[in-house]
mmCIF file of C-alpha atoms in Angstrom:
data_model
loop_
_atom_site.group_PDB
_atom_site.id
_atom_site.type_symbol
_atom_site.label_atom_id
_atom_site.label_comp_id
_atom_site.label_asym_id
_atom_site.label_seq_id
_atom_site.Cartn_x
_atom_site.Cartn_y
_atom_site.Cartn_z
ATOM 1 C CA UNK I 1 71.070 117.877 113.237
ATOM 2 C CA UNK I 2 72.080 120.750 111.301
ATOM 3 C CA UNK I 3 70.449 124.151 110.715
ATOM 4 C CA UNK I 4 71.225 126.735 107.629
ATOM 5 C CA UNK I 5 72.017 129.904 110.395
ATOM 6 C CA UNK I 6 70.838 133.325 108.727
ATOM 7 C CA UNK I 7 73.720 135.583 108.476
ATOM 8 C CA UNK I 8 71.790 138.629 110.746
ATOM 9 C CA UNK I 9 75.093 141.101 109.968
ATOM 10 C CA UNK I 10 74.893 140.886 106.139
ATOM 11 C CA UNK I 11 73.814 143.966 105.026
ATOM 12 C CA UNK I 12 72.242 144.555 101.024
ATOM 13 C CA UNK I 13 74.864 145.065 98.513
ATOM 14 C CA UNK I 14 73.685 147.587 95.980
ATOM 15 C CA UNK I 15 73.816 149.870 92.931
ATOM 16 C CA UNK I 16 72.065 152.637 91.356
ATOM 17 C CA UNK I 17 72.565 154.704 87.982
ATOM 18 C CA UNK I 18 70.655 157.642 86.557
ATOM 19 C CA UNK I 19 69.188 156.771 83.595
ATOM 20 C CA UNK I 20 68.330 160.347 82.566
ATOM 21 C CA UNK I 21 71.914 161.464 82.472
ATOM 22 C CA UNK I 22 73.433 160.413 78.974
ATOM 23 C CA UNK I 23 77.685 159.988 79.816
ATOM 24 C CA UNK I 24 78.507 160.176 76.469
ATOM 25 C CA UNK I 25 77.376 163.477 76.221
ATOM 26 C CA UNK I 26 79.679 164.535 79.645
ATOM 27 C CA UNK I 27 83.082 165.974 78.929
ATOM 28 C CA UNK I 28 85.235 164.535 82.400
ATOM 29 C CA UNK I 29 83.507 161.017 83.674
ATOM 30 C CA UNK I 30 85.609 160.682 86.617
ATOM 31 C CA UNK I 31 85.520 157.871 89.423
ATOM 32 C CA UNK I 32 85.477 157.299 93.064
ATOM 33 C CA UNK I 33 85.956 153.850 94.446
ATOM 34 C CA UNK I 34 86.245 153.453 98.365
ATOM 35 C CA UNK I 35 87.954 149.966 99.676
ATOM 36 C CA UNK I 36 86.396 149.831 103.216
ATOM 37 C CA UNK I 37 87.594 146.963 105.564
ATOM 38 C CA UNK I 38 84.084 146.200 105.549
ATOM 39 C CA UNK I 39 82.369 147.592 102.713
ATOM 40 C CA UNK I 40 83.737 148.766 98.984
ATOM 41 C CA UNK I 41 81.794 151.725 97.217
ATOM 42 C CA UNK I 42 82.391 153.102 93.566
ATOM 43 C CA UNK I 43 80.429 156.454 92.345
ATOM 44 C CA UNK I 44 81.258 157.322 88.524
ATOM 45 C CA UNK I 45 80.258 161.208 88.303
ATOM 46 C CA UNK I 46 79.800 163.373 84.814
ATOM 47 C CA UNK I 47 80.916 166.674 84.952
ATOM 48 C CA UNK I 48 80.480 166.443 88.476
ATOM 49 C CA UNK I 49 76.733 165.014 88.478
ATOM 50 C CA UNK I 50 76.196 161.653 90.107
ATOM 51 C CA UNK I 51 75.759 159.347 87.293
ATOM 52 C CA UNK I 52 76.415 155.632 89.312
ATOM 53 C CA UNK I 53 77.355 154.455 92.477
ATOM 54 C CA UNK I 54 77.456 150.597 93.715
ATOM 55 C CA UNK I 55 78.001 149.621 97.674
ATOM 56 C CA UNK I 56 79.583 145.878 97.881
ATOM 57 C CA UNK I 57 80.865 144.073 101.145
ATOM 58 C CA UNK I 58 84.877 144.036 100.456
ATOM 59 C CA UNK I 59 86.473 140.131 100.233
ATOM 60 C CA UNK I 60 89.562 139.378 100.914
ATOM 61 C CA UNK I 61 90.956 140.373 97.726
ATOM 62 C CA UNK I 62 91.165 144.598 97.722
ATOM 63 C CA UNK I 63 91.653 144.680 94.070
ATOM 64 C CA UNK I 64 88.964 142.517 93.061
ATOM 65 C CA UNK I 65 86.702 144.550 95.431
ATOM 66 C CA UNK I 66 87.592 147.534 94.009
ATOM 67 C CA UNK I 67 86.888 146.127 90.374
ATOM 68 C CA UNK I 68 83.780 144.406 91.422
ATOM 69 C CA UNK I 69 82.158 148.065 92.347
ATOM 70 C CA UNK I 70 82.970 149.565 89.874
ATOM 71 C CA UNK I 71 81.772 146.906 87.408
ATOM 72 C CA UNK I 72 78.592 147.220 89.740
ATOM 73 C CA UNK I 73 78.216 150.957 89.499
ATOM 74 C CA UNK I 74 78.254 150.907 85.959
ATOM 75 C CA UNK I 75 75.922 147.294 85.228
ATOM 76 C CA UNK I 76 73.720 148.220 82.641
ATOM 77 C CA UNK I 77 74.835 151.630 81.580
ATOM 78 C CA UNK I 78 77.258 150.533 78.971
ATOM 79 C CA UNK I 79 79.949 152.832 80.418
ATOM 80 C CA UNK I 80 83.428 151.105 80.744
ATOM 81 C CA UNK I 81 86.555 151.398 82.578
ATOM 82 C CA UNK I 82 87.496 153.002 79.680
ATOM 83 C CA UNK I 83 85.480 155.727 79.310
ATOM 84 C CA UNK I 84 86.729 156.950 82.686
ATOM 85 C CA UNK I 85 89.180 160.284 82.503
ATOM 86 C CA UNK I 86 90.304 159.867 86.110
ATOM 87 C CA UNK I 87 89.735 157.552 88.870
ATOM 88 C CA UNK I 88 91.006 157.993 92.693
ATOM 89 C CA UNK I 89 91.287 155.529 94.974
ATOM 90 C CA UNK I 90 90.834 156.176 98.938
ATOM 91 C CA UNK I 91 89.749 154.075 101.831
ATOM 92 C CA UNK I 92 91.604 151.644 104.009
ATOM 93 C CA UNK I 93 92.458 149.490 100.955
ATOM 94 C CA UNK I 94 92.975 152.714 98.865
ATOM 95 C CA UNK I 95 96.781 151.417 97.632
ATOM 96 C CA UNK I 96 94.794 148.373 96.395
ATOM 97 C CA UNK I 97 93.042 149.937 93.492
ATOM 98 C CA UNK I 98 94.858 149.446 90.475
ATOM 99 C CA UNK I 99 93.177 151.187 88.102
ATOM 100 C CA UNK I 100 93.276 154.283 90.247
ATOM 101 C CA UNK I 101 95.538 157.424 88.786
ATOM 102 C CA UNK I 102 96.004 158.842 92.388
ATOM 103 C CA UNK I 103 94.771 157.583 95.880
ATOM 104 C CA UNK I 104 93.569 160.165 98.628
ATOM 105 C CA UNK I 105 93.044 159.922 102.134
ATOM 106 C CA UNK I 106 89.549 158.970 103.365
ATOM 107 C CA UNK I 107 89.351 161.361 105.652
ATOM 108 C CA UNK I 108 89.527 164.332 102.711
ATOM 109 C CA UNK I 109 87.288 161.944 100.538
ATOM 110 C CA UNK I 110 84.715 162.300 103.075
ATOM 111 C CA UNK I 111 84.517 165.913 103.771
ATOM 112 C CA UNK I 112 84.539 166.523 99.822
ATOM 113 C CA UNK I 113 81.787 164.045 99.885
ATOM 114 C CA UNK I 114 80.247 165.787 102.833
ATOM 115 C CA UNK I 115 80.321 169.179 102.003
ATOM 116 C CA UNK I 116 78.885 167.573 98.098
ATOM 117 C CA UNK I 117 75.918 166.125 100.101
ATOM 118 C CA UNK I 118 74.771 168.454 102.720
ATOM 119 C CA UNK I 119 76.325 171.695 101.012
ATOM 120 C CA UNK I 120 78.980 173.961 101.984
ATOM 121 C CA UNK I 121 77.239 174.774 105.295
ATOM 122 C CA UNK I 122 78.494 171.409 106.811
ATOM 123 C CA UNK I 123 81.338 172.080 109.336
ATOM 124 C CA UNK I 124 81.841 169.125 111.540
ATOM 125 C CA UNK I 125 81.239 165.463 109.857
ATOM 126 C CA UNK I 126 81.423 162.423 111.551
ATOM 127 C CA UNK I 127 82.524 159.085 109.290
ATOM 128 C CA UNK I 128 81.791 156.311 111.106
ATOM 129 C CA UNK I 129 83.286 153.467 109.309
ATOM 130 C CA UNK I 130 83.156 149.679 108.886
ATOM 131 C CA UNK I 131 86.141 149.157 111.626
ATOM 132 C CA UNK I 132 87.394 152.973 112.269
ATOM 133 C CA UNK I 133 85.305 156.279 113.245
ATOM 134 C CA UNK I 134 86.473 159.797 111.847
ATOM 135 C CA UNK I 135 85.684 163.432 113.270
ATOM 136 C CA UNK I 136 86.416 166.138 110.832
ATOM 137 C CA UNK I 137 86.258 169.429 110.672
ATOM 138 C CA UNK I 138 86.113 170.800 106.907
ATOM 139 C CA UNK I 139 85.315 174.678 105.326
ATOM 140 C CA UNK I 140 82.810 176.104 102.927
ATOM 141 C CA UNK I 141 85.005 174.070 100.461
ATOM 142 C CA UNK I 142 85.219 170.714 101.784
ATOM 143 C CA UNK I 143 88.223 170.897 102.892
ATOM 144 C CA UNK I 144 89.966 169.196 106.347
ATOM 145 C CA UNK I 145 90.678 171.838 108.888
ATOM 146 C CA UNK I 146 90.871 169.058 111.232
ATOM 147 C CA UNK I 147 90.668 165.338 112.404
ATOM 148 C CA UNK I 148 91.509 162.532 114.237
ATOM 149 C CA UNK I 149 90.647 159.116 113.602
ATOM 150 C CA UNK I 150 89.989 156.047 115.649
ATOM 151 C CA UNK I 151 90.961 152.613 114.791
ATOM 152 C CA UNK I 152 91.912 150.730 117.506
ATOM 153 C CA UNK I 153 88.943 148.789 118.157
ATOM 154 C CA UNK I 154 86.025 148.122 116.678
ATOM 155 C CA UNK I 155 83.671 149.262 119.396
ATOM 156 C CA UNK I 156 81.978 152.266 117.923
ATOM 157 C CA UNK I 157 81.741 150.971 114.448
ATOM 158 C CA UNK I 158 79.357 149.434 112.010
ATOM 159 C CA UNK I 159 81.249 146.043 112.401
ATOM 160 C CA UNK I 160 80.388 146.487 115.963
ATOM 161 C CA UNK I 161 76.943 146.554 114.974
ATOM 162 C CA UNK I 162 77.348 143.662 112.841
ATOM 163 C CA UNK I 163 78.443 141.274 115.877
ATOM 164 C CA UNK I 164 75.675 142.407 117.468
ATOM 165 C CA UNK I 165 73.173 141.666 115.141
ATOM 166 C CA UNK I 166 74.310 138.565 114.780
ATOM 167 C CA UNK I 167 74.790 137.902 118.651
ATOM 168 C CA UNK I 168 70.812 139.195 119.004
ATOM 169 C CA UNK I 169 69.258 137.501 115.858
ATOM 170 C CA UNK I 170 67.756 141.376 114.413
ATOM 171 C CA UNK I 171 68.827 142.156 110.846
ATOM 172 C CA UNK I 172 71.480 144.828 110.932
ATOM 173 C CA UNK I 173 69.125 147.071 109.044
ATOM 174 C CA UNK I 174 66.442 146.714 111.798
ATOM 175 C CA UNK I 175 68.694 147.098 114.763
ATOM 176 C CA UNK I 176 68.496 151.459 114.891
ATOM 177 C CA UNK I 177 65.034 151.101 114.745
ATOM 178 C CA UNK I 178 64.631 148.764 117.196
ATOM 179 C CA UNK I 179 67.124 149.937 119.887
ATOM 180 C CA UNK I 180 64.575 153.005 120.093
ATOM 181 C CA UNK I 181 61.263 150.459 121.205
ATOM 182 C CA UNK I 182 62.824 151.099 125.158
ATOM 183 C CA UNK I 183 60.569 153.208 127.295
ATOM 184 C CA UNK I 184 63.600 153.829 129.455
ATOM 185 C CA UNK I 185 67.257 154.298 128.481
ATOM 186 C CA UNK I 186 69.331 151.480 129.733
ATOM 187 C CA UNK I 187 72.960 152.188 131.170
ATOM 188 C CA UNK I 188 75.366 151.792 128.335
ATOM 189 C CA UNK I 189 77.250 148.511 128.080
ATOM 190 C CA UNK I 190 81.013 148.513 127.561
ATOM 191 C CA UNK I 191 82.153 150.949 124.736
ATOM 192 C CA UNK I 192 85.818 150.024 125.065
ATOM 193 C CA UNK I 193 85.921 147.070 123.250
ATOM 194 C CA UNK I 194 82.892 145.385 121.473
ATOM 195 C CA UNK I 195 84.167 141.635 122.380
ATOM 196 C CA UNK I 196 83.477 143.268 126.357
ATOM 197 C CA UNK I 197 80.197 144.636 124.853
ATOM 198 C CA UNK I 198 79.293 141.001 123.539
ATOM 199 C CA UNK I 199 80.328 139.229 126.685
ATOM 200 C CA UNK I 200 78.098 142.128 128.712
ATOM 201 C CA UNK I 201 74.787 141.594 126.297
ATOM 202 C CA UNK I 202 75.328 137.898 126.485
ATOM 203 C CA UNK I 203 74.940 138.364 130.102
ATOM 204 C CA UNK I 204 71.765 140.693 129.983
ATOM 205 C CA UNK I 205 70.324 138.361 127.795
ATOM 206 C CA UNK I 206 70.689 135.458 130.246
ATOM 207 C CA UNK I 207 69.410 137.586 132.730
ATOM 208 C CA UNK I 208 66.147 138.079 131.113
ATOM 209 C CA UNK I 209 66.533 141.592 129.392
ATOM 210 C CA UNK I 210 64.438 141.842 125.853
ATOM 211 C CA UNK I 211 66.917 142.267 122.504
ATOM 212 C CA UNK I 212 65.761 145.852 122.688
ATOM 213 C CA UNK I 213 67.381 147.004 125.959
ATOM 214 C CA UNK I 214 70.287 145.096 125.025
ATOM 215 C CA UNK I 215 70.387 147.412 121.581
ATOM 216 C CA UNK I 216 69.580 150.649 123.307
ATOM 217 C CA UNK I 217 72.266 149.679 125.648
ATOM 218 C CA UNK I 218 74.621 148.519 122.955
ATOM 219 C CA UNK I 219 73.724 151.936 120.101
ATOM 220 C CA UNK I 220 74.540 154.424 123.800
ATOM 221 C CA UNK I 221 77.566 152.533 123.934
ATOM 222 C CA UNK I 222 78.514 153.299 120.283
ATOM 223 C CA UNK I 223 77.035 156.829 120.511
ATOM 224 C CA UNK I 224 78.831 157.806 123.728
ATOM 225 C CA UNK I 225 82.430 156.541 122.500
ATOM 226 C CA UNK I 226 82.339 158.678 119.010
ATOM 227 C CA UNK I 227 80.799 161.653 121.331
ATOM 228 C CA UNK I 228 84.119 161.282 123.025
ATOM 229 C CA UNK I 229 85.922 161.565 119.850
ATOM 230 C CA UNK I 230 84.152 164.295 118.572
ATOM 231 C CA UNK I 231 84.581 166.053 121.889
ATOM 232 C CA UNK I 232 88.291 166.268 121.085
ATOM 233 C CA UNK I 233 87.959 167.940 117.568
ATOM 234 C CA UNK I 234 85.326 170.010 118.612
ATOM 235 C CA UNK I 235 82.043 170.017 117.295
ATOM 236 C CA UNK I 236 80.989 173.151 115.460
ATOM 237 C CA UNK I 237 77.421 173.233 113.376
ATOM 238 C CA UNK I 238 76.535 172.183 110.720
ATOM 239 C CA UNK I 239 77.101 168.741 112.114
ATOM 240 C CA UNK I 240 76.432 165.390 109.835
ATOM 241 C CA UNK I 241 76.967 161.919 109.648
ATOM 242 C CA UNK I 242 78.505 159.610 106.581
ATOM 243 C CA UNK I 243 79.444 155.894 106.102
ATOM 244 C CA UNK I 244 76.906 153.343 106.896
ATOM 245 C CA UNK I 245 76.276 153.572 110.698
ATOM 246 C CA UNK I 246 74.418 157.115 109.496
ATOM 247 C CA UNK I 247 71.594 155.191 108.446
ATOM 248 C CA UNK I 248 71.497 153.800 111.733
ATOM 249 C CA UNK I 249 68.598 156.027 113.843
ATOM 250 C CA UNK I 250 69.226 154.126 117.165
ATOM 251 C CA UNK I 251 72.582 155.264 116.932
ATOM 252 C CA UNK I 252 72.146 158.857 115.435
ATOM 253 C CA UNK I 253 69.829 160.150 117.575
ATOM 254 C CA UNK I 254 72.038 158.888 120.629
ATOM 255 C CA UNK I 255 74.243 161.309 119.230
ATOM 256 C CA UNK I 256 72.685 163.697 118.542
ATOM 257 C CA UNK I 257 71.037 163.726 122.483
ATOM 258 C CA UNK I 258 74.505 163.412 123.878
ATOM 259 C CA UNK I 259 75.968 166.257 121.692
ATOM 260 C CA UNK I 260 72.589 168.620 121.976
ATOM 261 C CA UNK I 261 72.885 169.051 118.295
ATOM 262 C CA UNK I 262 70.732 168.044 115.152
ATOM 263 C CA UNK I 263 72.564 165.917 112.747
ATOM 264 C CA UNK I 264 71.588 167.057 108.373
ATOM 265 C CA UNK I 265 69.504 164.902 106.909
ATOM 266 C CA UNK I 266 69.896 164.193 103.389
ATOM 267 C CA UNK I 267 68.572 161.842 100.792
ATOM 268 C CA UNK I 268 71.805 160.870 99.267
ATOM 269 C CA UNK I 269 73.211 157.531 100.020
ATOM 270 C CA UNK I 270 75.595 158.376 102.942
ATOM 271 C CA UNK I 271 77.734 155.243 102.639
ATOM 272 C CA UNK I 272 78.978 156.417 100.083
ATOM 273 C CA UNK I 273 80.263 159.538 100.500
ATOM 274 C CA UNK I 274 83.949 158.476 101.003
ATOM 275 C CA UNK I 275 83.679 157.245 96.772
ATOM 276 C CA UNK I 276 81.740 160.360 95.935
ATOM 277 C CA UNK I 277 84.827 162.411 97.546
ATOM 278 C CA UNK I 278 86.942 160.668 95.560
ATOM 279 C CA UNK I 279 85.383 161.319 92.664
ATOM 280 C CA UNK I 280 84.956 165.189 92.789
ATOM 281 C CA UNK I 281 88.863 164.744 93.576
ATOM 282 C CA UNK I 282 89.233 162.927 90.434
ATOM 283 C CA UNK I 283 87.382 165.381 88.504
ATOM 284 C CA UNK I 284 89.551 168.369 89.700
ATOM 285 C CA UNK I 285 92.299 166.171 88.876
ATOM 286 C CA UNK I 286 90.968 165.514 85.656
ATOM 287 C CA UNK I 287 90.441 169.477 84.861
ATOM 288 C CA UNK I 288 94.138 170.204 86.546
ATOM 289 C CA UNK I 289 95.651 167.382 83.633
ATOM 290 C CA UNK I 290 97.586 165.448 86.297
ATOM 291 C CA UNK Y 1 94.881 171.863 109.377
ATOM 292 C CA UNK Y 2 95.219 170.338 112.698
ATOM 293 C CA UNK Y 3 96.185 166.369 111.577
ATOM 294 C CA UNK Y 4 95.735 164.473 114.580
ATOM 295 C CA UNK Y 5 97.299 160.550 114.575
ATOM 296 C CA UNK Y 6 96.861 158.207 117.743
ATOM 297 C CA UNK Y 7 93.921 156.223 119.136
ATOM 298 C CA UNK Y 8 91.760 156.722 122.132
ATOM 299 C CA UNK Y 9 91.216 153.499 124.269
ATOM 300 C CA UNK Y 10 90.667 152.507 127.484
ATOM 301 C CA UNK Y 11 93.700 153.623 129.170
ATOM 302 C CA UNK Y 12 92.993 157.095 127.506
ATOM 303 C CA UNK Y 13 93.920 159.714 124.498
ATOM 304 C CA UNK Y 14 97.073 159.211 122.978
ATOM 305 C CA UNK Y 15 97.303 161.518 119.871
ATOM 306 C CA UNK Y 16 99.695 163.299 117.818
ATOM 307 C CA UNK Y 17 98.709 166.550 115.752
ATOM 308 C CA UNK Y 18 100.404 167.942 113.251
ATOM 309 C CA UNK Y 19 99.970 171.924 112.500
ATOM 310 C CA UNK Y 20 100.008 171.541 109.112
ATOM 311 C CA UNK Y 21 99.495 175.191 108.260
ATOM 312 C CA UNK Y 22 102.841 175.537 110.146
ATOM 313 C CA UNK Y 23 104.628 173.131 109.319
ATOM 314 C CA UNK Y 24 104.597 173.101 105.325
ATOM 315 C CA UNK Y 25 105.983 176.731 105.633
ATOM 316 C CA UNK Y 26 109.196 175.106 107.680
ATOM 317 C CA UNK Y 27 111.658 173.839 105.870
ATOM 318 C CA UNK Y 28 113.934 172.222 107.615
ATOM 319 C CA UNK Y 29 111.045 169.494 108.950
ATOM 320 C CA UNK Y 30 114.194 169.263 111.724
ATOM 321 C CA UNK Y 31 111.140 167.152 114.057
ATOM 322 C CA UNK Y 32 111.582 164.273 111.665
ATOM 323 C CA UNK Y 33 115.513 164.015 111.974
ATOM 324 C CA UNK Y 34 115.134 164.777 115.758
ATOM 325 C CA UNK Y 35 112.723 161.259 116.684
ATOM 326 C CA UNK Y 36 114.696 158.762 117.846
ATOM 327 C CA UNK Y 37 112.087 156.379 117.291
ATOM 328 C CA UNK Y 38 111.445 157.380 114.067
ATOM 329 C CA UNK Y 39 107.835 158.014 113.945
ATOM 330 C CA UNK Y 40 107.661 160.833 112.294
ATOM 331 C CA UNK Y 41 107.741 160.943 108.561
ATOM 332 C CA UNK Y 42 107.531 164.003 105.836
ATOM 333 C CA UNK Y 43 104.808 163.710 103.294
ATOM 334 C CA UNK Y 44 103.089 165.603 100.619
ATOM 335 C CA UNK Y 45 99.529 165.987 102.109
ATOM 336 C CA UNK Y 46 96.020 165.291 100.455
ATOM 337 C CA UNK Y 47 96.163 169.120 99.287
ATOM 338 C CA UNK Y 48 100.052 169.038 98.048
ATOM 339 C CA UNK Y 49 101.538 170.569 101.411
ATOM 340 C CA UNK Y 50 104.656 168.969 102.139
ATOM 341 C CA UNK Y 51 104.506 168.096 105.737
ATOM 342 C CA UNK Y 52 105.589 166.256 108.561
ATOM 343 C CA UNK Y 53 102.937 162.911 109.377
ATOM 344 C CA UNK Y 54 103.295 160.258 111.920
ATOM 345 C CA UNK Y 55 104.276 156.695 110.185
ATOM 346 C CA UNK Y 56 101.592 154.589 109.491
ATOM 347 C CA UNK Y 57 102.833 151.842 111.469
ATOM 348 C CA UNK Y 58 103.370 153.907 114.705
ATOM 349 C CA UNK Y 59 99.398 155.231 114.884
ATOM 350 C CA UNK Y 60 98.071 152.020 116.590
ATOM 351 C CA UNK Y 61 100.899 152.479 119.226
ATOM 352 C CA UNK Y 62 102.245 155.725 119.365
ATOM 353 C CA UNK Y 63 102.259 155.684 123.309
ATOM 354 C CA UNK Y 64 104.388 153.171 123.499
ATOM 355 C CA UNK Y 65 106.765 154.640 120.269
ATOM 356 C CA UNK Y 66 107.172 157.834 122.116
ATOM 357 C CA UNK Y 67 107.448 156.273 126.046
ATOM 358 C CA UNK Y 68 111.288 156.664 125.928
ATOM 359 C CA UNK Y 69 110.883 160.536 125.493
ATOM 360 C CA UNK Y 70 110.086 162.681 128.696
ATOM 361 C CA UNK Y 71 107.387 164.649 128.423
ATOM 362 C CA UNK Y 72 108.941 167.276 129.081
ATOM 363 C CA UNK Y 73 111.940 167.265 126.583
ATOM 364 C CA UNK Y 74 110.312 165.654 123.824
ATOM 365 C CA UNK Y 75 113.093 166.414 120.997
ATOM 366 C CA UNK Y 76 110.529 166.315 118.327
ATOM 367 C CA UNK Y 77 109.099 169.054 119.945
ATOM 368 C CA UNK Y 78 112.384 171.014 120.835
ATOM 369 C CA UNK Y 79 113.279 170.844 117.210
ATOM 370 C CA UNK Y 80 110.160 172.203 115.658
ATOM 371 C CA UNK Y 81 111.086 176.137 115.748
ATOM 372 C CA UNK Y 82 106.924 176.423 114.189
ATOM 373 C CA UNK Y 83 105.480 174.987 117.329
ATOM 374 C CA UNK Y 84 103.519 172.807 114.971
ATOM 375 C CA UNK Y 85 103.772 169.275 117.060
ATOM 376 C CA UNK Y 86 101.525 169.050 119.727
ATOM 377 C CA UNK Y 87 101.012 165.391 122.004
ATOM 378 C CA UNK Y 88 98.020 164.916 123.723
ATOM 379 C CA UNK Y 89 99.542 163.616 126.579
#
């Protein structure tokens, strides 16, 4: 007998526009599309105001990720390709996005993003990625002062979170949430590799521990390894959080306990701040004529 | 800008970083030239600095691209006159 199994890790794909912001009226339209080895983001910006954005799981085709965002970002808005000025491309699969004029590193997409989203106060921001986890440190401007990157393993990242999901039957939306139901805080399972983590929670499970504990377990895990990371850079206030695991509050507040420091809040999408970074590139690029 | 390129895993921290302040105002880049393993690369940065960056495909394994160097006498290092290349280890 067969059964249809629901795909826990799939997260919602989707896009947004504003509809009170008339593009054809903007003097530089300029793009930001993110390949992610998980996820792909576009943001099209108008003089620098955030006119679309679209978040997409990437296939295994990087250019036809890439083109399927940005065809997302804009659904509806009757904006084309071709009314763009200047497009970057950054993100894992940055090299992939042929329509791009330049490509830029994620890590300086992200702290332009950051510093766009949470304002110039933001110091320390923490990307934590699909399959890699970035600490930066950035100025008043948005730009790097520092980093260091880890991509190793996925253990500390939001596809981490997706085998875990899967492995405990909770929608990866729900698991934050959920990993903070504990009355006590479990010892952390293993945060050097998540195949060890599975193998671990498989093992709790057996033994009778509820898919809470095994979360709260799993999210001090994640929160403890990027701690680590962040450790090394140095974490300086004002300290925030981008890419998708941000909207995970198990997870954040981990971090934020660990580190003894509140995280910004913000209600901008914070997947997608890699894309937006790219875009306020693109629009300096734009202004500079290259 | 302190440009850091390694991994941390379970055996422990195994990072480059890359002064970058320093090293776009050398000129010679002699660190580059000076790695026998080649690892080292010179780039023009995100903010149009040209400096030195560790290859892509060395990042996931730098500890084992830079084993054959003591520690000590790291060439890299001896031929950076900036003091810009720092190893974690």
């Amino acid at each position: 007998m067969s059964e249809a199994r629901k795909e826990f890790w799939r997260w919602k794909e989707y896009n947004w526009h504003n509809p009170d912001l008339d593009w054809r009226a903007g003097k530089i339209r300029s793009a930001g599309v993110d390949v992610g080895s998980v996820s792909s983001q576009a943001v099209v910006m108008v003089d620098g105001e955030l006119f679309a954005f679209a978040s997409t799981r990437t296939g295994a085709d990087s250019p036809m990720s890439a083109r399927k965002a940005f065809d997302w970002a804009v659904e509806g808005t009757g904006l084309t390709l071709a009314d763009i000025h200047y497009t970057v491309g950054t993100g894992y699969g940055r090299v992939n996005v042929p329509f791009a004029h330049k490509t830029v590193t994620e890590i300086a997409c992200h702290a332009r993003g950051a510093n766009f989203i949470y304002g110039p106060g933001v110091r320390t921001v923490l990307d934590m990625g699909g399959q890699d986890c970035k600490a930066i440190r950035c100025d008043e401007n948005g730009r790097v002062t520092s980093f260091l990157m880890n991509d190793k393993c996925a253990a500390g990242t939001g596809r981490g979170m997706e085998v875990f999901a899967d492995l405990l039957g909770v929608p990866v939306e729900e698991t934050g949430e959920l990993s903070l139901a504990v009355d006590e805080e479990p010892e952390p399972v293993s945060s050097t590799c998540v195949v060890f983590a599975k193998t671990e929670a498989a093992g709790l499970l057996r033994s009778g521990w509820p898919r809470e504990k095994v979360l709260a377990a799993y999210c001090a895990a994640m929160a403890h390894r990027v701690v680590l990371l962040l450790e090394r850079i140095g974490v300086e206030p004002e300290f925030a959080i981008t890419g998708g695991i941000a909207k995970n509050a198990g997870i954040v507040r981990r971090i934020e306990r660990e580190l003894g420091v509140r995280a910004l809040s913000t209600g901008y999408d914070t997947q997608v701040a890699g894309a937006l970074g790219a875009a306020l590139f693109a629009r300096a690029l734009a202004e500079k004529g290259r | 800008m302190l440009a850091s390129y390694g991994y941390q895993d379970g055996s422990g921290d195994w990072f480059i970083t890359i002064d970058t302040g320093r090293c776009a105002a050398c000129a010679a880049k002699g660190c580059h030239a000076a790695c026998p393993a080649g690892v080292l690369e010179v780039t023009e940065d995100d903010y149009g600095d040209v400096v030195v960056a560790v290859r892509e495909e060395h990042r996931r394994k730098i500890k084992y691209s830079c084993a054959p160097c003591p520690p000590g006498g790291r060439p890299c290092r001896a031929a950076c006159p900036a003091g810009a290349v720092r190893h974690s280890w």
